[in-house]
Amino acid sequence: MSTFIFIVYLVPTTLLFIPLARIIAVLHLSNTLWSLIVTYPAFMVPFITWMLTAYLSSIPRDLEESALVDGCTRLSALWRIVLPLARPGIVTATLFAFTLAWSEFIYALTFISTTNLKTVTAGVVVDLIRGDIFYWGSLMAAALVASLPIVLLFSLFLDHYVSGLTAGAVKG
Amino acid sequence: MRLTRRAFIKVTGGASLAMASGAFRLPGAVAGPSVTIRLLAHSSYNEDSDKAITKLGTDFAVKQNAAFSGDFIDQPEVAAKLTAEEQAQSGHDIVDLQDNLPTIHKNFLVPLDDVVADITKKYGSFYQIAKDSGYVDGHWLSLPWLGNCELGVYRSDYFAKVGERVPSTWDDLLRAATKLKKVGHPVGIAISQCEDSNAAWYPLLWSFGASVTDSRGRLTIDSPATNQALDYGRKLFAQMEPTVLSWDDSSNNKYMLSGRGAYTINAPSIYLKAKRDKMAFAGSIKHSPPPAGAKGRFYYADIHGWGVFKFSKNIDLAKQLLRSMYTDESQKLFLTLGQGYDMPVLPHFDVNPPYAADPQLRPEVGFSRNAHLVAYPAPPDARAEKAYQTYVIPNMFARAAQSSNIDAIAFAVKALTDIGYSK
């Protein structure tokens, strides 16, 4: 299953944008931000699923079983035991998903035409390069500003990358 | 707050009904004006060129009680946009098609024979290079609109300093390059993966009697003439900055505008930028025809034309707009705001264009008369575009500069064969 999800993730966006363009046109979402909201899960869901599958499988099943023995239902064991333990993985997956969406280029380029709707990644390239003149000052400033949310998020959640939360949990 | 089962059903049921009845619509999915003519074009170096097109479109739309929307994007991104719109069967009505693109997108384009007939009846025929680009399989699929030329751009003061005149031939340039390097102002022509590099090395190849194919599209790159051109390229590279191997399209502009470079091959954007920014040496930046080789002088230009998509809901209106862009007033406005960066593709408008008043831009007048697209001497096709987009010729010269002609030609033959060429 995880191999299949991984293979789905490997389909390049430079290929996927072609059928997706048709879907966006049918939904009358061309040149709207909704075109991106609807299509970004196409590459984010496989990525997040693949990432979390690997992380969740590293959480010992014994913990879940212990919770069931202690009176938890399946759902409450997931809620009370597994999800808190998986928090570093969820945070990491969220950060990477955000970074993927933030830096996505080809969908933003092809589905959006109007300058004031463009995402920063597409807008910087499309609007700040004119022929053989590159507006380097503006390009550099835009690249810096665009990188700030990513830097900020990674700085804030750096500690959650530490995935040793489960270490020793099942030992005597 | 605790959400009861009954409240949940009320909220979700109400939302479902609203969506089903159309009361709720996704933001942005709202219908726009009744008729909007949408145009997609490359963003010109000269922002006023885009403004001119917008003004022409808007003025026309107002008269038709319609709206006009012009989207201008960086040229390399146009291809992806066209592909997406063709697959979606939806998007812009009028699109900018450069050089070989009409032949690649021919299945999606409306023939514009009637539009071209009206224009040529009034103003005469287009330049041959414009016809090469827009006329595909017996039909005009693109209305030629403008040309961007590639000239020799040189610093007259630096050339005077080393006792050289404007280089008329590639040999003149090599001789001057040796002297200019010694005084700290080397010649700089990109040998890298950028459009300027294509624009320099294809004409050089032709001027030595070599070409990618013959007139019937058969591969002829492996020839003694190519060997001579590569030998020349290696000698010239030795007199240039080694960084030319990694230049992008902005590099030669920066190189000349920094005051270091003495010569390059480029559009007039270097001069126009220096003039606009009132740089002290703007008056010393001059233009000349591209250097000649043993087989003559060859000119290269990019041609941009307008295509109308078959899936457009405004085909007739789009055609009318294109007709309105070819009047004396429209052309005067466009060529004036174009400031010499954009050239006319109809000889009628190229006799005395507004920018010709500037002596430094006079070499542009009539440039397109003898210019060719990269497929020369064959007609344009998808293979020529792919060779252009994958920079086979600049890569061949780069390999020759760093290894041998045999390696370079073998590389080019393989790359071109992979693209689809054969002997």
Coordinates of C-alpha atoms in Angstrom, one line a residue:
Chain A
M1 CA 0.0 0.0 0.0
S2 CA 2.7 2.4 1.0
T3 CA 4.6 1.6 -2.2
F4 CA 1.5 2.5 -4.2
I5 CA 1.1 5.8 -2.4
F6 CA 4.8 6.5 -2.9
I7 CA 4.4 5.8 -6.7
V8 CA 1.5 8.2 -6.8
Y9 CA 3.7 10.8 -5.2
L10 CA 6.3 10.2 -7.8
V11 CA 4.0 11.3 -10.7
P12 CA 5.5 14.7 -11.5
T13 CA 3.4 17.8 -11.2
T14 CA 4.7 18.8 -14.7
L15 CA 2.7 15.9 -16.0
L16 CA -0.3 16.2 -13.6
F17 CA -1.1 19.8 -14.5
I18 CA -2.3 18.7 -17.9
P19 CA -5.3 16.6 -16.9
L20 CA -5.9 18.9 -13.9
A21 CA -6.2 21.8 -16.2
R22 CA -9.2 20.1 -17.8
I23 CA -10.8 19.5 -14.4
I24 CA -10.2 23.1 -13.3
A25 CA -11.9 24.3 -16.5
V26 CA -14.9 22.0 -16.0
L27 CA -15.3 23.3 -12.5
H28 CA -15.0 26.9 -13.8
L29 CA -12.2 27.5 -11.3
S30 CA -9.7 28.8 -13.8
N31 CA -7.9 31.9 -12.7
T32 CA -9.1 31.6 -9.1
L33 CA -7.3 30.7 -5.9
W34 CA -9.7 27.8 -5.6
S35 CA -8.0 26.2 -8.5
L36 CA -5.0 25.8 -6.3
I37 CA -6.9 24.9 -3.1
V38 CA -8.6 22.1 -5.0
T39 CA -5.5 20.7 -6.8
Y40 CA -2.7 21.0 -4.2
P41 CA -4.0 17.9 -2.3
A42 CA -3.2 16.0 -5.5
F43 CA 0.5 16.0 -4.6
M44 CA 0.2 16.7 -0.9
V45 CA -2.0 13.9 0.2
P46 CA 0.2 11.1 -1.2
F47 CA 3.3 12.8 0.3
I48 CA 1.7 13.3 3.8
T49 CA 0.3 9.8 3.8
W50 CA 3.6 8.2 2.8
M51 CA 5.4 10.3 5.4
L52 CA 2.9 9.5 8.2
T53 CA 2.7 5.8 7.3
A54 CA 6.4 5.5 8.0
Y55 CA 6.1 7.4 11.2
L56 CA 3.0 5.7 12.6
S57 CA 4.5 2.3 11.9
S58 CA 7.3 3.2 14.2
I59 CA 5.0 3.6 17.2
P60 CA 4.9 0.3 19.1
R61 CA 1.6 -1.6 18.8
D62 CA 2.0 -2.7 22.4
L63 CA 1.1 0.8 23.6
E64 CA -2.2 0.7 21.8
E65 CA -2.9 -2.8 23.1
S66 CA -2.1 -1.6 26.6
A67 CA -4.6 1.2 26.3
L68 CA -7.2 -1.2 25.1
V69 CA -6.5 -3.5 28.1
D70 CA -6.9 -0.5 30.4
G71 CA -10.4 0.2 29.0
C72 CA -9.9 2.5 26.0
T73 CA -11.9 2.1 22.8
R74 CA -10.1 1.9 19.5
L75 CA -10.9 5.5 18.9
S76 CA -9.9 6.8 22.3
A77 CA -6.6 4.8 22.1
L78 CA -5.9 6.5 18.8
W79 CA -6.8 9.9 20.3
R80 CA -5.2 9.5 23.7
I81 CA -2.1 7.4 22.9
V82 CA -1.2 7.3 19.3
L83 CA -1.8 10.8 18.1
P84 CA 0.1 12.5 21.0
L85 CA 3.0 10.1 20.3
A86 CA 2.7 10.9 16.6
R87 CA 2.8 14.7 17.1
P88 CA 6.4 15.1 15.9
G89 CA 5.5 13.2 12.7
I90 CA 2.3 15.2 12.2
V91 CA 4.1 18.5 12.8
T92 CA 6.9 17.5 10.4
A93 CA 4.4 16.3 7.7
T94 CA 2.5 19.6 8.1
L95 CA 5.7 21.7 7.8
F96 CA 6.8 19.8 4.7
A97 CA 3.3 20.0 3.2
F98 CA 3.2 23.7 3.8
T99 CA 6.6 24.1 2.2
L100 CA 5.5 22.1 -0.8
A101 CA 2.4 24.2 -1.3
W102 CA 4.3 27.4 -0.6
S103 CA 7.0 26.7 -3.2
E104 CA 4.7 25.0 -5.8
F105 CA 5.2 26.6 -9.2
I106 CA 3.6 24.9 -12.2
Y107 CA 0.0 24.8 -11.0
A108 CA 0.2 28.4 -9.8
L109 CA 1.7 29.4 -13.2
T110 CA -0.8 27.5 -15.4
F111 CA -4.1 27.9 -13.4
I112 CA -3.7 31.5 -12.5
S113 CA -3.3 34.3 -15.0
T114 CA -4.0 37.5 -13.2
T115 CA -1.1 39.1 -11.4
N116 CA -2.8 40.0 -8.2
L117 CA -4.0 36.4 -7.8
K118 CA -0.6 34.8 -8.4
T119 CA 1.2 33.0 -5.6
V120 CA 4.5 34.6 -4.6
T121 CA 6.5 31.7 -6.2
A122 CA 5.0 32.2 -9.6
G123 CA 4.6 35.9 -9.4
V124 CA 8.3 36.6 -8.6
V125 CA 9.4 34.8 -11.7
V126 CA 6.6 35.7 -14.1
D127 CA 6.4 39.4 -13.2
L128 CA 9.9 40.4 -12.2
I129 CA 11.7 39.1 -15.2
R130 CA 11.0 41.0 -18.4
G131 CA 12.9 39.6 -21.4
D132 CA 16.6 39.9 -20.8
I133 CA 16.2 42.3 -17.9
F134 CA 16.0 40.7 -14.5
Y135 CA 14.9 43.1 -11.7
W136 CA 17.5 41.7 -9.4
G137 CA 16.7 44.0 -6.5
S138 CA 13.0 43.2 -6.5
L139 CA 13.7 39.5 -7.1
M140 CA 16.1 39.2 -4.2
A141 CA 13.7 41.1 -1.9
A142 CA 10.8 39.0 -3.0
A143 CA 12.8 35.8 -2.5
L144 CA 13.7 36.9 1.0
V145 CA 10.2 37.9 2.0
A146 CA 8.8 34.6 0.5
S147 CA 11.3 32.6 2.6
L148 CA 10.4 34.2 5.9
P149 CA 7.2 32.1 6.7
I150 CA 9.1 28.9 6.1
V151 CA 12.0 30.0 8.2
L152 CA 9.7 31.1 11.0
L153 CA 7.7 27.9 11.0
F154 CA 10.7 25.7 11.0
S155 CA 12.3 27.7 13.8
L156 CA 9.2 27.5 15.9
F157 CA 8.7 23.8 15.5
L158 CA 12.3 22.6 15.4
D159 CA 12.0 20.7 18.6
H160 CA 9.2 18.6 17.3
Y161 CA 11.4 17.0 14.8
V162 CA 12.9 15.0 17.6
S163 CA 11.2 11.7 17.1
G164 CA 12.6 9.9 20.2
L165 CA 9.4 10.4 22.0
T166 CA 8.6 6.7 22.1
A167 CA 12.0 5.6 23.2
G168 CA 11.7 3.5 26.3
A169 CA 7.9 3.6 26.4
V170 CA 7.5 -0.1 26.6
K171 CA 10.4 -0.9 28.8
G172 CA 9.8 -2.2 32.3
Chain B
M1 CA -19.9 24.3 22.7
R2 CA -21.4 20.8 22.4
L3 CA -22.7 20.0 18.9
T4 CA -25.7 17.8 19.1
R5 CA -26.5 15.2 16.4
R6 CA -29.7 17.3 15.5
A7 CA -27.7 20.5 15.1
F8 CA -25.0 18.8 13.0
I9 CA -27.7 17.4 10.6
K10 CA -29.3 20.9 10.4
V11 CA -26.0 22.6 9.5
T12 CA -24.7 20.0 7.0
G13 CA -28.1 19.5 5.5
G14 CA -28.6 23.2 5.0
A15 CA -25.2 23.6 3.4
S16 CA -25.9 20.7 1.1
L17 CA -29.1 22.3 0.0
A18 CA -27.5 25.6 -0.5
M19 CA -24.8 24.1 -2.7
A20 CA -27.3 22.1 -4.7
S21 CA -29.5 25.1 -5.3
G22 CA -26.6 27.2 -6.3
A23 CA -27.0 29.7 -3.5
F24 CA -23.5 28.9 -2.4
R25 CA -20.7 29.3 -4.9
L26 CA -17.0 29.1 -4.6
P27 CA -15.4 32.5 -4.5
G28 CA -14.1 33.5 -7.9
A29 CA -16.4 31.1 -9.7
V30 CA -18.8 34.0 -10.3
A31 CA -19.4 34.8 -13.9
G32 CA -17.5 38.0 -15.1
P33 CA -18.6 40.5 -17.7
S34 CA -20.7 39.1 -20.6
V35 CA -17.9 39.3 -23.1
T36 CA -14.3 39.7 -22.2
I37 CA -11.5 39.3 -24.8
R38 CA -8.6 37.7 -23.1
L39 CA -5.1 37.9 -24.5
L40 CA -1.9 36.2 -23.3
A41 CA 1.5 37.6 -24.3
H42 CA 5.1 37.5 -23.2
S43 CA 6.1 40.3 -21.0
S44 CA 8.4 42.6 -23.0
Y45 CA 11.6 44.0 -21.7
N46 CA 10.0 47.3 -22.4
E47 CA 7.0 47.6 -20.2
D48 CA 5.5 50.2 -22.4
S49 CA 5.1 47.6 -25.2
D50 CA 2.7 45.7 -22.9
K51 CA 0.9 49.0 -22.1
A52 CA 0.5 49.7 -25.8
I53 CA -1.1 46.3 -26.4
T54 CA -3.4 46.8 -23.4
K55 CA -4.4 50.2 -24.7
L56 CA -5.2 48.9 -28.2
G57 CA -7.2 46.0 -26.7
T58 CA -9.1 48.2 -24.2
D59 CA -9.9 50.9 -26.8
F60 CA -11.3 48.2 -29.1
A61 CA -13.2 46.5 -26.4
V62 CA -14.9 49.8 -25.3
K63 CA -16.1 50.4 -28.8
Q64 CA -17.6 46.8 -28.8
N65 CA -19.2 47.2 -25.4
A66 CA -16.9 44.4 -24.2
A67 CA -14.0 44.1 -21.7
F68 CA -10.4 43.4 -22.4
S69 CA -7.9 41.5 -20.2
G70 CA -4.3 41.2 -21.1
D71 CA -2.0 38.8 -19.2
F72 CA 1.7 39.3 -19.8
I73 CA 4.1 36.6 -18.5
D74 CA 7.8 35.8 -18.9
Q75 CA 8.4 34.2 -22.3
P76 CA 9.8 30.8 -21.0
E77 CA 6.6 30.2 -19.1
V78 CA 4.3 30.8 -22.1
A79 CA 4.7 27.2 -23.3
A80 CA 3.3 25.6 -20.1
K81 CA 0.4 28.0 -20.2
L82 CA -0.5 27.2 -23.8
T83 CA -0.4 23.5 -23.1
A84 CA -2.6 23.8 -20.0
E85 CA -5.2 25.9 -21.9
E86 CA -5.2 23.5 -24.9
Q87 CA -5.9 20.5 -22.6
A88 CA -8.5 22.4 -20.7
Q89 CA -10.1 23.7 -23.9
S90 CA -10.5 26.9 -22.1
G91 CA -8.5 30.1 -21.4
H92 CA -7.3 33.0 -23.4
D93 CA -8.9 34.0 -26.8
I94 CA -5.7 35.4 -28.3
V95 CA -2.2 34.0 -27.6
D96 CA 1.3 35.1 -28.3
L97 CA 3.1 32.6 -30.5
Q98 CA 6.9 32.9 -30.9
D99 CA 8.9 31.7 -33.9
N100 CA 8.1 28.0 -34.4
L101 CA 5.1 27.8 -32.0
P102 CA 2.3 28.2 -34.6
T103 CA 3.5 24.9 -36.2
I104 CA 3.5 23.1 -32.8
H105 CA 0.1 24.4 -31.8
K106 CA -1.5 24.2 -35.2
N107 CA -4.3 21.8 -34.2
F108 CA -5.6 24.3 -31.7
L109 CA -5.5 27.5 -33.8
V110 CA -8.1 29.1 -36.0
P111 CA -6.9 30.0 -39.6
L112 CA -6.5 33.8 -39.8
D113 CA -6.3 33.9 -43.6
D114 CA -9.1 36.4 -43.8
V115 CA -7.5 38.7 -41.3
V116 CA -4.1 38.6 -43.0
A117 CA -5.8 39.1 -46.5
D118 CA -7.4 42.3 -45.2
I119 CA -4.1 43.6 -43.8
T120 CA -1.9 42.7 -46.7
K121 CA -4.4 44.1 -49.1
K122 CA -4.0 47.5 -47.4
Y123 CA -0.4 47.4 -46.4
G124 CA 1.4 44.8 -48.6
S125 CA 3.1 41.6 -47.7
F126 CA 4.8 40.6 -44.5
Y127 CA 8.5 40.0 -44.3
Q128 CA 9.5 36.4 -45.3
I129 CA 10.6 35.6 -41.7
A130 CA 7.2 36.6 -40.5
K131 CA 5.5 34.4 -43.0
D132 CA 7.9 31.5 -42.1
S133 CA 6.6 31.8 -38.5
G134 CA 2.9 32.3 -39.1
Y135 CA 2.0 30.5 -42.3
V136 CA 1.6 26.8 -41.6
D137 CA 0.4 24.1 -44.0
G138 CA -1.2 26.6 -46.3
H139 CA -2.9 28.8 -43.7
W140 CA -2.0 31.8 -41.6
L141 CA -2.3 30.4 -38.1
S142 CA -0.6 33.3 -36.5
L143 CA -0.9 37.0 -37.4
P144 CA 2.7 38.3 -37.2
W145 CA 3.0 41.2 -34.8
L146 CA 6.6 42.1 -34.0
G147 CA 10.2 41.2 -34.4
N148 CA 13.1 41.4 -31.9
C149 CA 16.4 41.6 -33.6
E150 CA 19.8 40.5 -32.4
L151 CA 22.5 43.0 -33.2
G152 CA 26.1 43.5 -32.5
V153 CA 26.2 45.8 -29.4
Y154 CA 29.5 47.5 -28.9
R155 CA 31.3 50.2 -26.9
S156 CA 32.6 52.6 -29.6
D157 CA 35.0 54.3 -27.0
Y158 CA 36.6 51.0 -26.1
F159 CA 37.0 50.0 -29.8
A160 CA 38.5 53.4 -30.5
K161 CA 40.9 53.0 -27.6
V162 CA 42.4 49.9 -29.2
G163 CA 42.4 51.3 -32.7
E164 CA 39.6 49.1 -34.0
R165 CA 36.5 50.1 -35.9
V166 CA 33.1 48.4 -35.6
P167 CA 33.7 44.7 -36.5
S168 CA 32.2 43.9 -39.9
T169 CA 33.3 40.3 -39.9
W170 CA 33.9 37.6 -37.3
D171 CA 37.6 37.9 -38.1
D172 CA 37.5 41.6 -37.3
L173 CA 35.8 40.7 -34.0
L174 CA 38.4 38.1 -33.1
R175 CA 41.3 40.6 -33.9
A176 CA 39.6 43.3 -31.8
A177 CA 38.7 40.8 -29.0
T178 CA 42.4 40.0 -28.5
K179 CA 43.2 43.7 -28.0
L180 CA 40.2 44.4 -25.9
K181 CA 41.0 41.7 -23.5
K182 CA 44.5 43.2 -22.9
V183 CA 42.9 46.5 -21.9
G184 CA 40.4 44.9 -19.6
H185 CA 37.3 45.1 -21.7
P186 CA 36.8 41.6 -23.1
V187 CA 34.2 40.7 -25.7
G188 CA 31.3 38.7 -24.1
I189 CA 29.0 36.4 -26.0
A190 CA 27.1 33.7 -24.0
I191 CA 28.1 30.1 -24.8
S192 CA 25.4 28.7 -22.5
Q193 CA 21.8 27.6 -22.2
C194 CA 20.1 30.8 -22.9
E195 CA 18.2 32.5 -25.8
D196 CA 21.0 35.1 -26.4
S197 CA 23.4 32.2 -26.9
N198 CA 21.1 30.6 -29.6
A199 CA 20.8 34.1 -31.2
A200 CA 24.5 34.5 -31.5
W201 CA 25.7 31.0 -32.5
Y202 CA 23.1 30.0 -35.1
P203 CA 23.9 33.0 -37.4
L204 CA 27.7 32.3 -36.8
L205 CA 27.1 28.8 -38.0
W206 CA 25.2 30.0 -41.1
S207 CA 27.9 32.5 -41.9
F208 CA 30.5 29.7 -42.1
G209 CA 28.2 27.8 -44.4
A210 CA 27.0 25.3 -41.8
S211 CA 23.5 24.6 -40.6
V212 CA 21.6 22.1 -38.6
T213 CA 19.8 20.8 -41.7
D214 CA 19.6 21.4 -45.4
S215 CA 16.5 23.1 -46.9
R216 CA 14.6 19.7 -46.8
G217 CA 15.2 19.2 -43.1
R218 CA 17.9 16.5 -43.5
L219 CA 20.6 16.6 -40.8
T220 CA 23.8 18.3 -42.0
I221 CA 25.5 19.4 -38.8
D222 CA 28.4 17.0 -39.2
S223 CA 30.3 19.0 -41.9
P224 CA 33.6 20.7 -42.6
A225 CA 31.9 24.1 -42.3
T226 CA 30.7 23.2 -38.8
N227 CA 34.3 22.3 -37.9
Q228 CA 35.5 25.7 -39.1
A229 CA 32.8 27.4 -37.1
L230 CA 33.8 25.5 -34.0
D231 CA 37.5 26.3 -34.5
Y232 CA 36.5 30.0 -34.7
G233 CA 34.3 29.7 -31.6
R234 CA 37.2 28.2 -29.6
K235 CA 39.5 31.0 -30.6
L236 CA 36.9 33.6 -29.6
F237 CA 36.2 31.9 -26.3
A238 CA 39.9 32.2 -25.4
Q239 CA 39.5 36.0 -25.7
M240 CA 36.4 36.1 -23.5
E241 CA 35.6 35.8 -19.9
P242 CA 35.3 32.0 -19.0
T243 CA 32.0 32.8 -17.2
V244 CA 30.3 33.1 -20.6
L245 CA 29.8 29.4 -20.3
S246 CA 27.3 29.9 -17.5
W247 CA 25.6 33.1 -18.6
D248 CA 21.8 33.6 -18.6
D249 CA 19.9 36.0 -20.8
S250 CA 20.5 38.9 -18.3
S251 CA 24.3 38.3 -18.1
N252 CA 25.4 40.1 -21.2
N253 CA 23.2 43.0 -20.3
K254 CA 24.8 43.3 -16.9
Y255 CA 28.2 42.8 -18.4
M256 CA 27.8 45.7 -20.8
L257 CA 26.0 47.9 -18.4
S258 CA 28.7 47.4 -15.7
G259 CA 31.1 49.1 -18.1
R260 CA 33.4 46.1 -18.4
G261 CA 32.2 44.5 -21.7
A262 CA 33.1 45.9 -25.1
Y263 CA 31.0 43.8 -27.4
T264 CA 28.1 41.3 -27.3
I265 CA 25.2 40.1 -29.4
N266 CA 21.9 41.2 -28.1
A267 CA 18.6 43.0 -28.7
P268 CA 18.7 46.8 -28.2
S269 CA 17.7 46.4 -24.5
I270 CA 21.3 47.2 -23.3
Y271 CA 21.3 50.6 -25.0
L272 CA 17.7 51.4 -24.1
K273 CA 18.4 50.6 -20.5
A274 CA 21.5 52.8 -20.4
K275 CA 19.6 55.6 -22.1
R276 CA 16.6 55.3 -19.8
D277 CA 18.8 55.3 -16.7
K278 CA 20.9 58.2 -18.1
M279 CA 24.1 56.2 -17.8
A280 CA 27.2 58.3 -18.7
F281 CA 28.3 55.9 -21.4
A282 CA 24.9 55.4 -23.1
G283 CA 26.1 57.5 -26.0
S284 CA 29.0 55.1 -26.5
I285 CA 26.8 52.0 -26.9
K286 CA 26.3 51.5 -30.6
H287 CA 24.7 48.8 -32.7
S288 CA 25.9 47.1 -35.8
P289 CA 24.7 44.3 -38.0
P290 CA 25.9 40.8 -36.9
P291 CA 29.4 40.0 -38.2
A292 CA 29.8 38.3 -41.5
G293 CA 31.6 35.1 -42.2
A294 CA 33.0 33.5 -45.4
K295 CA 29.5 32.7 -46.6
G296 CA 27.9 36.0 -45.9
R297 CA 26.1 37.9 -43.2
F298 CA 23.2 36.3 -41.5
Y299 CA 20.5 37.9 -39.4
Y300 CA 18.5 36.2 -36.6
A301 CA 15.3 37.6 -35.2
D302 CA 12.5 36.4 -33.0
I303 CA 9.0 36.8 -34.4
H304 CA 5.9 37.1 -32.2
G305 CA 2.5 36.7 -33.7
W306 CA -1.1 36.4 -32.5
G307 CA -3.0 33.1 -32.7
V308 CA -6.7 32.6 -31.9
F309 CA -7.7 29.4 -30.1
K310 CA -10.4 27.2 -31.7
F311 CA -12.1 26.8 -28.3
S312 CA -12.4 30.6 -27.9
K313 CA -16.0 31.8 -27.5
N314 CA -15.1 35.1 -29.1
I315 CA -13.4 34.1 -32.3
D316 CA -15.0 36.8 -34.5
L317 CA -14.4 39.5 -31.9
A318 CA -10.8 38.4 -31.5
K319 CA -10.3 38.6 -35.3
Q320 CA -11.7 42.1 -35.3
L321 CA -9.4 43.1 -32.5
L322 CA -6.4 41.8 -34.6
R323 CA -7.6 43.8 -37.6
S324 CA -7.8 46.9 -35.4
M325 CA -4.2 46.4 -34.3
Y326 CA -3.1 46.9 -37.9
T327 CA -4.0 50.5 -38.6
D328 CA -1.6 53.4 -39.1
E329 CA -2.6 54.8 -35.7
S330 CA -2.3 51.5 -33.9
Q331 CA 1.1 50.7 -35.4
K332 CA 2.4 54.2 -34.6
L333 CA 1.3 53.9 -31.0
F334 CA 2.8 50.4 -30.6
L335 CA 6.1 51.3 -32.3
T336 CA 6.4 54.6 -30.4
L337 CA 5.9 53.0 -27.1
G338 CA 8.0 50.0 -28.2
Q339 CA 11.0 52.5 -28.3
G340 CA 12.9 50.4 -30.8
Y341 CA 12.8 47.1 -28.8
D342 CA 10.0 45.9 -31.0
M343 CA 10.3 46.1 -34.8
P344 CA 7.5 46.0 -37.3
V345 CA 7.1 42.8 -39.4
L346 CA 5.3 44.6 -42.3
P347 CA 7.8 46.5 -44.6
H348 CA 5.2 49.2 -44.9
F349 CA 5.7 50.2 -41.3
D350 CA 9.4 49.6 -41.4
V351 CA 10.3 52.4 -43.8
N352 CA 10.6 55.1 -41.2
P353 CA 9.5 53.8 -37.8
P354 CA 9.3 56.3 -34.9
Y355 CA 12.5 55.0 -33.2
A356 CA 14.6 55.5 -36.4
A357 CA 15.0 59.1 -35.3
D358 CA 17.6 57.8 -32.8
P359 CA 20.8 57.1 -34.9
Q360 CA 21.8 54.4 -32.5
L361 CA 18.7 52.4 -33.4
R362 CA 18.8 52.9 -37.2
P363 CA 20.6 49.5 -37.8
E364 CA 17.2 48.0 -36.9
V365 CA 15.5 49.5 -39.9
G366 CA 15.0 46.8 -42.5
F367 CA 16.7 44.2 -40.2
S368 CA 13.9 41.7 -40.7
R369 CA 14.2 41.7 -44.5
N370 CA 17.1 39.2 -44.4
A371 CA 16.5 37.6 -41.0
H372 CA 15.9 33.9 -40.4
L373 CA 14.4 31.6 -37.8
V374 CA 16.5 28.9 -36.3
A375 CA 15.1 26.2 -38.6
Y376 CA 16.8 27.9 -41.6
P377 CA 17.3 26.8 -44.3
A378 CA 14.4 24.4 -43.6
P379 CA 10.9 25.6 -42.8
P380 CA 10.0 25.8 -39.0
D381 CA 8.9 22.6 -37.3
A382 CA 8.7 21.1 -33.8
R383 CA 12.2 19.6 -34.1
A384 CA 13.7 23.0 -34.7
E385 CA 11.9 24.4 -31.6
K386 CA 13.1 21.5 -29.5
A387 CA 16.7 22.0 -30.7
Y388 CA 16.3 25.7 -29.8
Q389 CA 14.7 25.0 -26.4
T390 CA 17.4 22.4 -25.5
Y391 CA 20.2 24.6 -26.6
V392 CA 21.9 22.0 -28.8
I393 CA 24.0 24.5 -30.8
P394 CA 25.3 26.6 -27.8
N395 CA 26.1 23.3 -26.0
M396 CA 28.0 22.1 -29.1
F397 CA 30.1 25.3 -29.1
A398 CA 30.6 25.0 -25.3
R399 CA 31.9 21.5 -25.7
A400 CA 34.2 22.5 -28.6
A401 CA 35.6 25.3 -26.5
Q402 CA 36.5 22.9 -23.7
S403 CA 37.3 19.7 -25.6
S404 CA 37.4 18.8 -29.3
N405 CA 35.4 19.4 -32.4
I406 CA 34.9 15.6 -32.8
D407 CA 33.3 15.4 -29.3
A408 CA 31.2 18.5 -29.9
I409 CA 29.8 17.4 -33.3
A410 CA 29.2 13.8 -32.0
F411 CA 27.2 15.3 -29.1
A412 CA 25.2 17.5 -31.5
V413 CA 24.5 14.7 -33.9
K414 CA 23.2 12.5 -31.1
A415 CA 21.1 15.3 -29.5
L416 CA 19.6 16.2 -32.9
T417 CA 19.0 12.6 -33.8
D418 CA 17.2 12.0 -30.4
I419 CA 15.0 15.0 -31.3
G420 CA 14.0 13.4 -34.5
Y421 CA 16.4 14.6 -37.2
S422 CA 17.9 12.1 -39.6
K423 CA 20.2 12.3 -42.6

